[in-house]
Each structure stands twice: as C-alpha cells, then as structure tokens.
Amino acid sequence: MTLVLSSVALVYLTVAIYMPSTRAFNSGINEVPVMCTTTRAVNKDACEWGSCGEWCLSKTSGACIQIYVNLRNNGSSLTLANCTNSANKTCYGIDQENSKKARCIADECKNLTGTFNCTAGACINITDAFECVFASTDPPLKCSGRRGKITCIEISGLFTCNRGTCRKIRTPYNCDRRCVDIPTRNKNIVLLSGDKVYLSQCQSAIDKATQTEVWNEEEDNVMMASCYNIQNTSVGVEAVDWTKKEI
C-alpha cells in the first residue's frame, strides 16, 4: 500500500508541480513586478489562449475569457512641462453594490431601455459605462404589462431592453468601457488614471528619474499614458507609474 501511494504521489507531483514549475522557470518570465491596467475583457467561443483557468493543470479549450491590459513599469515618474489648455473628465464606472437596481418583482422593469446587467430579477443600467457588441439574443421577454413583473422576476444575465421588452444577449459578446464627450480638441497629452482622464497641450515629457526627454510636441502626435497617480505641481504635471503610447 505504501509503495502504491508513493508511486501515485510521485506521478501527481511530477504532473502538478514539477513540470509546470520547470516550464515557468524556462519561460523567461521577468522577476521584476509590473503593474497592469485592464482595458477590456472578451468572451470567445474558440480560444488559442485564455486569461483565466483552474490553476496549473488547466488547458484552454472551447469558450474562454481573454483579458487585455496596458502594462507599465513600477516606480516610473513622468513630468510634463509647459502645459496649457488643460481639462479633465471623469468616466464613471459601475458600482455593483451601490448602483440603483430596477427590481422586476416591484414592477420597476416595465420601462427599461438600454443595456442592463441583471441578477435574480434586479437590473443595473450599464448603458452609459459600456458599449456592448453582440450577434444574437434570446427571444424577447415582456417585462411590462399585467404579467410583466412575473415574467421577469428571475431574469439573470446581460440584456438589451426597449421600453420594457428585454432580450438576453447570447455569448459571445464584447463590452468595452466607454466615455463620451471627452474634450480632445487642441490636446496632445492624454493621461488615464482610474476613472479619470486628464488632457492638456504640453511642450515636453521628461523621465523624472533620468531627466531625459521621452517626448516633445515637435513629434506631432498625441501621447497617451496610463498612470497610477497624477499630480499638478509647480514644476509641471507629474504622472507616477506610467506607460507611454503614441497615437
């Protein structure tokens, strides 16, 4: 019995621990940590790679979720010099816990219009925060009328609704964060930090640690950066933990 258990344990540890660890060590992964900002998540039916799985034995097959991020090095600081015409915009996300919910059992779903995330008959309007692209839906459910609240009492999932008639959006679908009315006119700098977007017309961008210029207005393009923190100082606008992207 001891021999059998030892053999099983050896095989298990080889498959579950040794082989994945060896692949990880040989993959060239950099040991220096970095910071990621999620930009979008895509549900796909057929995947060559996936972002989420059940620990190290999982192998992507069939449907999966693919998460895309902006990558930035920790500790980098950027100073933007001689900035004018500055503006900022807050792109509000969805607070699932505190957002107003339309409860279908209370007949609050009879006039729903837009895109809604529903759980057990309670729906949150995500129209202003997300733009969803999809190919197909389930048959319509009429949440209005005499039996509307009974029909929709337990609806769950992502729905597109028009005046109380709701259709469940089928996978695959793609929902991207969106923010409207961002004042980009005459701006060459766009800084992203959490739910806020900072915009300005700047002359140059300097790496604070090395004091080297990494961008200037003569390049005739727009510089975008994802930042952990943004401060307006007497020297200039400082962005901490930034990733540069020119467009």
Coordinates of N, CA and C in Angstrom, one line a residue:
M1 N 0.8 -1.2 0.0 CA 0.0 0.0 0.0 C 0.9 1.3 0.0
T2 N 1.9 1.2 0.8 CA 2.8 2.4 0.9 C 3.5 2.6 -0.5
L3 N 3.9 1.5 -1.1 CA 4.5 1.7 -2.4 C 3.5 2.3 -3.5
V4 N 2.3 1.8 -3.4 CA 1.3 2.3 -4.4 C 1.0 3.8 -4.1
L5 N 0.9 4.2 -2.9 CA 0.6 5.6 -2.5 C 1.8 6.5 -2.9
S6 N 3.0 5.9 -2.7 CA 4.2 6.7 -3.0 C 4.3 6.9 -4.5
S7 N 4.0 5.9 -5.3 CA 4.0 6.0 -6.8 C 3.0 7.0 -7.3
V8 N 1.8 6.9 -6.7 CA 0.7 7.9 -7.1 C 1.1 9.3 -6.8
A9 N 1.7 9.5 -5.6 CA 2.1 10.8 -5.2 C 3.2 11.3 -6.1
L10 N 4.2 10.4 -6.5 CA 5.3 10.8 -7.3 C 4.7 11.3 -8.7
V11 N 3.8 10.5 -9.3 CA 3.2 10.9 -10.5 C 2.5 12.2 -10.4
Y12 N 1.7 12.3 -9.4 CA 0.9 13.6 -9.2 C 1.8 14.8 -9.1
L13 N 2.8 14.7 -8.2 CA 3.7 15.8 -8.0 C 4.5 16.2 -9.3
T14 N 4.8 15.1 -10.1 CA 5.5 15.4 -11.3 C 4.7 16.2 -12.3
V15 N 3.4 15.8 -12.4 CA 2.5 16.5 -13.4 C 2.0 17.8 -12.8
A16 N 1.7 17.9 -11.5 CA 1.1 19.1 -11.0 C 2.1 20.1 -10.5
I17 N 3.3 19.7 -10.1 CA 4.2 20.6 -9.5 C 5.5 20.8 -10.4
Y18 N 6.2 19.7 -10.6 CA 7.5 19.7 -11.2 C 7.4 20.3 -12.7
M19 N 6.6 19.7 -13.5 CA 6.5 20.1 -14.9 C 6.1 21.5 -15.1
P20 N 5.0 22.0 -14.4 CA 4.6 23.4 -14.5 C 5.7 24.3 -14.0
S21 N 6.3 23.9 -12.9 CA 7.4 24.8 -12.4 C 8.5 24.9 -13.3
T22 N 8.9 23.8 -14.0 CA 10.0 23.8 -14.9 C 9.7 24.7 -16.1
R23 N 8.5 24.5 -16.6 CA 8.0 25.4 -17.8 C 8.1 26.9 -17.4
A24 N 7.6 27.2 -16.2 CA 7.6 28.6 -15.7 C 9.0 29.1 -15.6
F25 N 10.0 28.3 -15.0 CA 11.4 28.8 -14.9 C 12.0 29.0 -16.2
N26 N 11.7 28.1 -17.2 CA 12.3 28.2 -18.5 C 11.6 29.2 -19.5
S27 N 10.5 29.8 -19.1 CA 9.7 30.6 -20.0 C 10.3 32.0 -20.1
G28 N 11.3 32.4 -19.3 CA 11.9 33.7 -19.4 C 11.1 34.8 -18.7
I29 N 10.3 34.4 -17.8 CA 9.5 35.4 -17.1 C 10.4 36.3 -16.3
N30 N 10.1 37.6 -16.4 CA 10.9 38.6 -15.6 C 10.5 38.6 -14.2
E31 N 11.5 38.6 -13.3 CA 11.1 38.6 -11.9 C 10.7 39.9 -11.3
V32 N 11.0 41.0 -12.1 CA 10.7 42.3 -11.6 C 9.2 42.5 -11.8
P33 N 8.4 42.9 -10.7 CA 7.0 43.0 -10.9 C 6.6 44.3 -11.7
V34 N 5.5 44.2 -12.3 CA 5.0 45.4 -13.1 C 3.5 45.6 -12.7
M35 N 3.0 46.6 -13.2 CA 1.6 47.0 -12.9 C 0.7 46.9 -14.2
C36 N -0.5 46.4 -14.1 CA -1.3 46.2 -15.3 C -2.6 47.0 -15.0
T37 N -3.1 47.6 -16.1 CA -4.4 48.2 -16.1 C -5.3 47.5 -17.1
T38 N -6.4 46.9 -16.7 CA -7.3 46.2 -17.6 C -8.0 47.1 -18.5
T39 N -7.9 46.8 -19.8 CA -8.6 47.7 -20.8 C -9.9 47.1 -21.3
R40 N -9.9 45.8 -21.5 CA -11.1 45.1 -21.9 C -11.0 43.6 -21.7
A41 N -12.2 43.0 -21.6 CA -12.3 41.5 -21.5 C -13.2 41.0 -22.5
V42 N -12.8 40.0 -23.2 CA -13.5 39.5 -24.4 C -13.9 38.0 -24.1
N43 N -15.2 37.7 -24.3 CA -15.6 36.3 -24.2 C -15.6 35.7 -25.6
K44 N -14.9 34.5 -25.8 CA -14.7 33.9 -27.1 C -15.2 32.5 -27.0
D45 N -15.7 31.9 -28.1 CA -16.1 30.6 -28.1 C -15.0 29.6 -28.4
A46 N -14.1 30.0 -29.3 CA -12.9 29.1 -29.6 C -11.6 29.9 -29.3
C47 N -10.8 29.4 -28.4 CA -9.6 30.1 -27.9 C -8.3 29.4 -28.2
E48 N -7.3 30.2 -28.6 CA -6.0 29.6 -28.6 C -5.3 29.9 -27.3
W49 N -5.7 30.9 -26.5 CA -5.2 31.2 -25.2 C -6.3 31.8 -24.4
G50 N -6.2 31.7 -23.1 CA -7.2 32.2 -22.1 C -6.5 32.8 -20.9
S51 N -7.1 33.8 -20.3 CA -6.6 34.5 -19.2 C -6.9 33.9 -17.9
C52 N -8.0 33.1 -17.8 CA -8.4 32.6 -16.5 C -8.6 31.1 -16.7
G53 N -8.1 30.3 -15.7 CA -8.2 28.9 -15.7 C -8.1 28.3 -14.3
E54 N -8.3 27.0 -14.2 CA -8.2 26.4 -12.9 C -6.8 25.9 -12.6
W55 N -6.0 26.7 -12.0 CA -4.6 26.5 -11.6 C -3.8 25.9 -12.7
C56 N -2.7 25.2 -12.5 CA -1.7 24.9 -13.5 C -2.1 23.8 -14.4
L57 N -3.1 22.9 -14.1 CA -3.4 21.8 -14.9 C -4.3 22.2 -16.1
S58 N -4.9 23.4 -16.0 CA -5.9 23.7 -17.0 C -5.2 24.0 -18.3
K59 N -5.9 23.6 -19.4 CA -5.5 23.9 -20.7 C -6.7 24.5 -21.5
T60 N -6.5 25.6 -22.1 CA -7.5 26.3 -22.8 C -8.2 25.5 -23.9
S61 N -9.5 25.4 -23.8 CA -10.2 24.7 -24.9 C -11.6 25.2 -24.9
G62 N -12.2 25.3 -26.0 CA -13.6 25.8 -26.1 C -13.7 27.3 -25.7
A63 N -14.8 27.6 -25.0 CA -15.0 29.0 -24.7 C -14.1 29.5 -23.5
C64 N -13.7 30.8 -23.6 CA -12.8 31.3 -22.5 C -13.0 32.8 -22.5
I65 N -12.4 33.4 -21.5 CA -12.3 34.9 -21.4 C -10.9 35.3 -21.7
Q66 N -10.7 36.3 -22.5 CA -9.4 36.9 -22.8 C -9.3 38.3 -22.3
I67 N -8.4 38.6 -21.4 CA -8.3 39.9 -20.7 C -7.1 40.6 -21.3
Y68 N -7.3 41.8 -21.8 CA -6.3 42.7 -22.3 C -5.9 43.8 -21.3
V69 N -4.6 44.1 -21.2 CA -4.2 45.1 -20.3 C -3.2 46.1 -20.9
N70 N -3.0 47.2 -20.3 CA -1.9 48.1 -20.5 C -0.9 47.8 -19.4
L71 N 0.4 47.7 -19.9 CA 1.5 47.3 -19.0 C 2.3 48.5 -18.7
R72 N 2.7 48.7 -17.4 CA 3.6 49.7 -17.1 C 4.6 49.3 -16.0
N73 N 5.8 49.9 -16.0 CA 6.8 49.5 -15.0 C 6.5 50.3 -13.7
N74 N 6.7 49.6 -12.6 CA 6.5 50.3 -11.3 C 7.6 51.3 -11.0
G75 N 7.2 52.4 -10.4 CA 8.2 53.4 -10.0 C 8.6 54.4 -11.0
S76 N 8.2 54.3 -12.2 CA 8.5 55.3 -13.2 C 7.7 56.6 -13.0
S77 N 8.3 57.7 -13.1 CA 7.6 59.0 -13.0 C 7.9 59.9 -14.2
L78 N 6.9 60.6 -14.6 CA 7.0 61.4 -15.8 C 6.5 62.8 -15.4
T79 N 7.3 63.8 -15.9 CA 7.0 65.2 -15.7 C 6.6 65.8 -17.1
L80 N 5.4 66.4 -17.1 CA 5.0 67.1 -18.4 C 5.2 68.6 -18.2
A81 N 6.0 69.2 -19.1 CA 6.4 70.6 -18.9 C 5.6 71.6 -19.8
N82 N 5.4 72.8 -19.3 CA 4.8 73.9 -20.1 C 3.5 73.5 -20.7
C83 N 2.5 73.1 -19.8 CA 1.2 72.6 -20.2 C 0.2 73.7 -20.2
T84 N -0.7 73.8 -21.1 CA -1.7 74.8 -21.2 C -3.0 74.1 -21.6
N85 N -4.1 74.8 -21.5 CA -5.4 74.4 -22.1 C -5.7 73.0 -21.5
S86 N -5.6 72.9 -20.2 CA -5.8 71.6 -19.5 C -7.3 71.3 -19.2
A87 N -7.7 70.1 -19.2 CA -9.1 69.7 -18.9 C -9.0 68.3 -18.3
N88 N -10.1 67.9 -17.7 CA -10.2 66.5 -17.2 C -11.7 66.0 -17.3
K89 N -11.8 64.7 -17.3 CA -13.1 64.1 -17.5 C -13.2 62.9 -16.6
T90 N -14.2 62.7 -15.8 CA -14.4 61.5 -15.0 C -15.4 60.6 -15.7
C91 N -14.8 59.4 -16.0 CA -15.6 58.3 -16.7 C -16.1 57.4 -15.6
Y92 N -17.3 57.6 -15.2 CA -17.8 56.8 -14.0 C -18.1 55.3 -14.4
G93 N -17.6 54.4 -13.6 CA -17.8 53.0 -13.8 C -19.1 52.6 -13.1
I94 N -19.3 51.3 -12.9 CA -20.5 50.8 -12.3 C -20.2 50.2 -11.0
D95 N -20.7 50.7 -9.9 CA -20.6 50.2 -8.6 C -21.7 49.2 -8.4
Q96 N -21.4 47.9 -8.5 CA -22.4 46.9 -8.4 C -23.2 46.9 -7.1
E97 N -22.5 47.2 -6.0 CA -23.1 47.2 -4.7 C -24.0 48.3 -4.4
N98 N -23.6 49.5 -4.9 CA -24.4 50.7 -4.6 C -25.2 51.3 -5.7
S99 N -25.1 50.7 -6.9 CA -25.9 51.2 -8.0 C -27.4 51.0 -7.8
K100 N -28.2 51.9 -8.4 CA -29.6 51.8 -8.3 C -30.1 50.6 -9.1
K101 N -30.9 49.7 -8.5 CA -31.3 48.5 -9.2 C -32.8 48.6 -9.5
A102 N -33.2 48.2 -10.7 CA -34.6 48.1 -11.0 C -35.1 46.7 -10.6
R103 N -36.0 46.6 -9.7 CA -36.5 45.3 -9.2 C -37.8 44.9 -10.0
C104 N -37.7 43.8 -10.7 CA -38.8 43.4 -11.6 C -40.0 43.0 -10.8
I105 N -39.8 42.4 -9.6 CA -40.9 42.0 -8.8 C -41.7 43.2 -8.3
A106 N -41.1 44.4 -8.2 CA -41.8 45.6 -7.8 C -42.3 46.4 -9.0
D107 N -42.3 45.7 -10.2 CA -42.8 46.3 -11.4 C -42.0 47.5 -11.8
E108 N -40.6 47.5 -11.5 CA -39.7 48.6 -11.9 C -39.0 48.3 -13.2
C109 N -39.3 47.2 -13.9 CA -38.7 46.9 -15.2 C -39.5 47.1 -16.4
K110 N -40.7 47.7 -16.2 CA -41.7 47.9 -17.3 C -41.2 48.9 -18.3
N111 N -40.3 49.8 -18.0 CA -39.9 50.8 -18.9 C -38.4 50.8 -19.2
L112 N -37.7 49.7 -19.0 CA -36.3 49.6 -19.2 C -35.9 49.8 -20.6
T113 N -35.0 50.7 -20.9 CA -34.4 50.9 -22.2 C -32.9 51.1 -22.1
G114 N -32.2 50.3 -22.9 CA -30.7 50.3 -22.9 C -30.2 48.9 -22.6
T115 N -28.9 48.9 -22.1 CA -28.2 47.7 -21.8 C -28.2 47.5 -20.2
F116 N -28.6 46.3 -19.8 CA -28.8 46.1 -18.3 C -28.1 44.8 -17.9
N117 N -27.4 44.8 -16.8 CA -26.9 43.6 -16.2 C -27.8 43.2 -15.0
C118 N -28.4 42.0 -15.2 CA -29.5 41.6 -14.3 C -29.0 40.4 -13.5
T119 N -29.4 40.4 -12.2 CA -29.2 39.2 -11.3 C -30.4 39.0 -10.5
A120 N -31.0 37.8 -10.7 CA -32.2 37.4 -9.9 C -33.3 38.4 -9.9
G121 N -33.6 39.0 -11.1 CA -34.6 40.0 -11.3 C -34.3 41.4 -10.9
A122 N -33.1 41.7 -10.5 CA -32.7 43.1 -10.2 C -31.7 43.5 -11.3
C123 N -32.0 44.6 -11.9 CA -31.2 45.0 -13.1 C -30.5 46.4 -12.9
I124 N -29.3 46.4 -13.3 CA -28.5 47.7 -13.3 C -28.2 48.2 -14.7
N125 N -28.5 49.5 -14.9 CA -28.3 50.1 -16.2 C -26.8 50.4 -16.4
I126 N -26.2 49.7 -17.4 CA -24.8 49.9 -17.7 C -24.6 50.6 -19.1
T127 N -25.7 51.2 -19.6 CA -25.6 51.8 -20.9 C -24.6 52.9 -21.1
D128 N -24.5 53.8 -20.1 CA -23.5 54.9 -20.2 C -22.1 54.5 -19.9
A129 N -21.9 53.4 -19.3 CA -20.5 53.0 -19.0 C -19.9 52.0 -19.9
F130 N -20.7 51.2 -20.6 CA -20.2 50.2 -21.5 C -21.0 50.2 -22.9
E131 N -20.2 49.9 -23.9 CA -20.8 49.7 -25.2 C -20.6 48.2 -25.6
C132 N -21.7 47.5 -25.8 CA -21.7 46.1 -26.0 C -22.0 45.7 -27.5
V133 N -21.2 44.9 -28.0 CA -21.4 44.4 -29.4 C -21.7 42.9 -29.3
F134 N -22.8 42.5 -30.0 CA -23.2 41.1 -29.9 C -23.9 40.7 -31.2
A135 N -24.0 39.4 -31.4 CA -24.5 38.9 -32.7 C -26.0 38.4 -32.5
S136 N -26.3 37.8 -31.4 CA -27.6 37.2 -31.3 C -28.2 37.3 -29.8
T137 N -29.5 37.2 -29.7 CA -30.2 37.3 -28.4 C -31.2 36.2 -28.3
D138 N -31.6 36.0 -27.1 CA -32.7 35.0 -26.8 C -34.1 35.7 -27.2
P139 N -35.1 34.9 -27.3 CA -36.5 35.5 -27.6 C -36.8 36.6 -26.6
P140 N -37.6 37.6 -27.0 CA -37.9 38.7 -26.1 C -38.8 38.3 -24.9
L141 N -38.5 39.0 -23.8 CA -39.3 38.9 -22.6 C -40.0 40.2 -22.3
K142 N -41.3 40.2 -22.2 CA -42.0 41.5 -21.9 C -42.2 41.7 -20.5
C143 N -41.4 42.7 -20.0 CA -41.4 43.0 -18.5 C -42.4 44.0 -18.2
S144 N -43.2 44.5 -19.2 CA -44.3 45.4 -18.9 C -45.6 44.7 -19.0
G145 N -46.7 45.4 -18.8 CA -48.0 44.8 -18.8 C -48.4 44.1 -17.5
R146 N -49.5 43.4 -17.6 CA -50.1 42.8 -16.3 C -49.2 41.7 -15.7
R147 N -48.6 40.9 -16.6 CA -47.8 39.8 -16.1 C -46.3 40.1 -16.2
G148 N -45.9 41.4 -16.5 CA -44.5 41.7 -16.7 C -43.6 41.4 -15.5
K149 N -44.0 41.7 -14.3 CA -43.2 41.5 -13.2 C -43.0 40.0 -12.9
I150 N -44.0 39.2 -13.2 CA -43.9 37.8 -13.0 C -43.0 37.2 -14.1
T151 N -43.1 37.7 -15.3 CA -42.3 37.1 -16.4 C -40.8 37.4 -16.2
C152 N -40.5 38.5 -15.6 CA -39.1 38.9 -15.4 C -38.6 38.8 -14.0
I153 N -39.3 38.1 -13.2 CA -39.0 38.0 -11.7 C -37.6 37.4 -11.4
E154 N -37.1 36.6 -12.3 CA -35.9 35.9 -12.1 C -34.8 36.0 -13.2
I155 N -35.0 37.1 -14.0 CA -34.0 37.2 -15.1 C -32.6 37.5 -14.6
S156 N -31.7 36.8 -15.3 CA -30.3 37.0 -14.9 C -29.4 37.0 -16.2
G157 N -28.4 37.8 -16.2 CA -27.5 37.9 -17.4 C -27.5 39.3 -18.0
L158 N -27.0 39.4 -19.2 CA -26.8 40.7 -19.9 C -28.0 40.9 -20.8
F159 N -28.7 42.0 -20.7 CA -30.0 42.2 -21.5 C -29.9 43.5 -22.3
T160 N -30.5 43.5 -23.5 CA -30.7 44.7 -24.2 C -32.3 44.9 -24.2
C161 N -32.7 46.1 -23.7 CA -34.1 46.4 -23.5 C -34.6 47.6 -24.3
N162 N -35.9 47.6 -24.6 CA -36.5 48.7 -25.3 C -37.9 48.8 -24.7
R163 N -38.2 49.8 -23.9 CA -39.5 50.1 -23.3 C -40.0 48.9 -22.6
G164 N -39.2 48.2 -21.9 CA -39.7 47.1 -21.0 C -39.6 45.7 -21.7
T165 N -39.3 45.7 -23.0 CA -39.2 44.4 -23.7 C -37.7 44.1 -23.8
C166 N -37.3 43.0 -23.1 CA -35.8 42.7 -23.0 C -35.5 41.4 -23.6
R167 N -34.3 41.4 -24.2 CA -33.7 40.2 -24.8 C -32.4 39.9 -24.2
K168 N -32.2 38.7 -23.8 CA -30.9 38.3 -23.2 C -29.9 38.1 -24.3
I169 N -28.7 38.8 -24.1 CA -27.6 38.8 -25.1 C -26.9 37.5 -24.9
R170 N -26.7 36.8 -26.0 CA -26.0 35.5 -26.0 C -24.5 35.7 -26.2
T171 N -23.8 34.8 -25.7 CA -22.3 34.8 -25.9 C -22.1 34.2 -27.3
P172 N -21.0 34.7 -28.0 CA -20.0 35.6 -27.5 C -20.5 37.1 -27.7
Y173 N -20.1 37.9 -26.7 CA -20.3 39.3 -26.9 C -19.1 40.1 -26.3
N174 N -19.0 41.3 -26.6 CA -17.8 42.1 -26.2 C -18.3 43.5 -25.7
C175 N -18.1 43.8 -24.4 CA -18.5 45.0 -23.8 C -17.2 45.8 -23.5
D176 N -17.1 47.0 -24.1 CA -15.9 47.9 -23.8 C -16.4 49.1 -23.0
R177 N -15.5 49.5 -22.0 CA -15.7 50.7 -21.3 C -15.8 51.9 -22.3
R178 N -16.7 52.8 -22.0 CA -16.7 53.9 -22.9 C -17.0 55.2 -22.1
C179 N -16.6 56.3 -22.7 CA -16.7 57.6 -22.0 C -16.9 58.6 -23.1
V180 N -18.0 59.3 -23.1 CA -18.4 60.2 -24.1 C -18.1 61.7 -23.7
D181 N -18.0 62.5 -24.8 CA -17.7 63.9 -24.6 C -16.4 64.2 -23.9
I182 N -15.3 63.5 -24.3 CA -14.0 63.8 -23.8 C -13.4 65.0 -24.6
P183 N -13.0 66.1 -24.0 CA -12.6 67.3 -24.8 C -11.2 67.1 -25.3
T184 N -11.0 66.5 -26.5 CA -9.7 66.2 -27.1 C -9.2 67.3 -28.0
R185 N -10.0 68.3 -28.3 CA -9.6 69.4 -29.2 C -8.4 70.1 -28.7
N186 N -7.4 70.3 -29.6 CA -6.2 71.0 -29.2 C -5.4 70.4 -28.0
K187 N -5.4 69.1 -27.9 CA -4.7 68.4 -26.8 C -3.7 67.4 -27.4
N188 N -2.5 67.4 -26.9 CA -1.5 66.4 -27.3 C -1.1 65.5 -26.2
I189 N -1.7 65.6 -25.1 CA -1.4 64.7 -23.9 C -2.7 64.1 -23.4
V190 N -2.8 62.8 -23.2 CA -4.0 62.2 -22.6 C -3.4 61.2 -21.5
L191 N -3.8 61.5 -20.3 CA -3.4 60.7 -19.1 C -4.6 60.0 -18.6
L192 N -4.5 58.7 -18.4 CA -5.5 57.9 -17.8 C -5.2 57.4 -16.4
S193 N -6.0 57.7 -15.5 CA -5.8 57.3 -14.1 C -7.1 56.9 -13.4
G194 N -7.3 55.6 -13.2 CA -8.6 55.1 -12.7 C -9.7 55.5 -13.6
D195 N -10.7 56.2 -13.0 CA -11.9 56.6 -13.8 C -11.7 58.0 -14.4
K196 N -10.5 58.6 -14.2 CA -10.3 60.0 -14.7 C -9.4 60.0 -15.9
V197 N -9.7 61.0 -16.8 CA -8.9 61.2 -18.0 C -8.5 62.7 -17.9
Y198 N -7.1 62.9 -18.0 CA -6.6 64.2 -17.9 C -6.0 64.6 -19.3
L199 N -6.3 65.8 -19.8 CA -5.9 66.2 -21.1 C -5.2 67.6 -21.1
S200 N -4.2 67.8 -21.9 CA -3.6 69.0 -21.9 C -2.8 69.2 -23.2
Q201 N -2.3 70.5 -23.4 CA -1.4 70.8 -24.5 C 0.0 71.1 -23.9
C202 N 0.9 70.1 -24.0 CA 2.2 70.2 -23.3 C 3.3 70.3 -24.4
Q203 N 4.5 70.9 -23.9 CA 5.6 71.1 -24.7 C 6.5 69.8 -24.7
S204 N 6.7 69.2 -23.6 CA 7.6 68.0 -23.5 C 7.2 67.1 -22.3
A205 N 7.8 65.9 -22.4 CA 7.6 64.9 -21.3 C 9.0 64.4 -20.9
I206 N 9.3 64.5 -19.6 CA 10.6 64.1 -19.1 C 10.5 63.0 -18.1
D207 N 11.4 62.0 -18.3 CA 11.5 61.0 -17.3 C 12.2 61.6 -16.0
K208 N 11.4 61.5 -14.9 CA 11.9 62.2 -13.7 C 13.1 61.6 -13.1
A209 N 13.3 60.3 -13.2 CA 14.5 59.6 -12.6 C 15.8 60.0 -13.4
T210 N 15.7 60.0 -14.7 CA 16.9 60.1 -15.5 C 17.0 61.5 -16.1
Q211 N 15.9 62.3 -16.0 CA 15.9 63.7 -16.5 C 16.1 63.7 -18.1
T212 N 15.7 62.6 -18.7 CA 15.8 62.6 -20.2 C 14.4 62.8 -20.8
E213 N 14.5 63.5 -21.9 CA 13.2 63.8 -22.6 C 12.7 62.6 -23.4
V214 N 11.5 62.2 -23.1 CA 11.0 61.0 -23.8 C 10.0 61.3 -24.9
W215 N 9.5 62.6 -24.9 CA 8.6 63.0 -25.9 C 8.6 64.5 -25.9
N216 N 8.3 65.1 -27.1 CA 8.1 66.6 -27.2 C 7.0 66.9 -28.3
E217 N 6.5 68.1 -28.3 CA 5.4 68.4 -29.2 C 5.8 68.4 -30.6
E218 N 7.1 68.5 -30.9 CA 7.5 68.5 -32.3 C 7.3 67.2 -33.0
E219 N 7.1 66.2 -32.3 CA 6.8 64.8 -32.9 C 5.5 64.8 -33.6
D220 N 4.6 65.8 -33.3 CA 3.4 66.0 -34.0 C 2.5 64.7 -33.8
N221 N 2.3 64.3 -32.6 CA 1.4 63.2 -32.3 C 0.8 63.3 -30.9
V222 N 0.0 62.5 -30.5 CA -0.7 62.5 -29.2 C -0.1 61.4 -28.4
M223 N 0.4 61.8 -27.2 CA 0.9 60.8 -26.3 C -0.1 60.5 -25.2
M224 N -0.4 59.1 -25.1 CA -1.3 58.6 -24.1 C -0.5 57.9 -23.0
A225 N -0.9 58.0 -21.8 CA -0.2 57.3 -20.7 C -1.2 56.8 -19.6
S226 N -1.0 55.6 -19.2 CA -1.8 55.1 -18.0 C -1.0 55.3 -16.8
C227 N -1.5 55.9 -15.8 CA -0.8 56.3 -14.6 C -1.5 55.9 -13.3
Y228 N -0.7 55.6 -12.3 CA -1.2 55.2 -11.0 C -1.7 56.5 -10.3
N229 N -0.9 57.6 -10.4 CA -1.3 58.8 -9.7 C -0.8 60.0 -10.6
I230 N -1.6 61.1 -10.5 CA -1.3 62.3 -11.3 C -1.4 63.5 -10.4
Q231 N -0.3 64.3 -10.4 CA -0.3 65.5 -9.5 C 0.1 66.7 -10.3
N232 N -0.6 67.8 -10.0 CA -0.2 69.1 -10.7 C 0.7 69.9 -9.7
T233 N 2.0 70.0 -10.1 CA 3.0 70.6 -9.2 C 3.4 71.9 -9.8
S234 N 4.3 72.6 -9.1 CA 4.8 73.9 -9.6 C 5.8 73.7 -10.7
V235 N 6.4 72.5 -10.8 CA 7.3 72.2 -11.9 C 6.5 71.8 -13.1
G236 N 5.5 71.0 -13.0 CA 4.7 70.6 -14.1 C 3.7 69.5 -13.6
V237 N 3.1 68.8 -14.5 CA 2.2 67.7 -14.2 C 3.0 66.5 -14.1
E238 N 2.9 65.8 -12.9 CA 3.7 64.6 -12.7 C 2.8 63.4 -12.7
A239 N 3.2 62.3 -13.5 CA 2.5 61.1 -13.6 C 3.3 60.0 -13.1
V240 N 2.8 59.2 -12.1 CA 3.6 58.1 -11.4 C 3.1 56.8 -12.0
D241 N 4.1 55.9 -12.2 CA 3.8 54.6 -12.8 C 3.1 54.7 -14.1
W242 N 3.8 55.1 -15.2 CA 3.2 55.4 -16.4 C 3.6 54.5 -17.5
T243 N 2.7 54.3 -18.5 CA 3.0 53.6 -19.7 C 2.7 54.5 -20.9
K244 N 3.7 54.6 -21.8 CA 3.6 55.5 -22.9 C 3.0 54.8 -24.1
K245 N 2.1 55.6 -24.8 CA 1.6 55.1 -26.1 C 1.3 56.3 -27.0
E246 N 1.9 56.3 -28.2 CA 1.7 57.4 -29.1 C 0.7 57.0 -30.1
I247 N -0.2 58.0 -30.5 CA -1.2 57.8 -31.5 C -1.2 58.9 -32.5

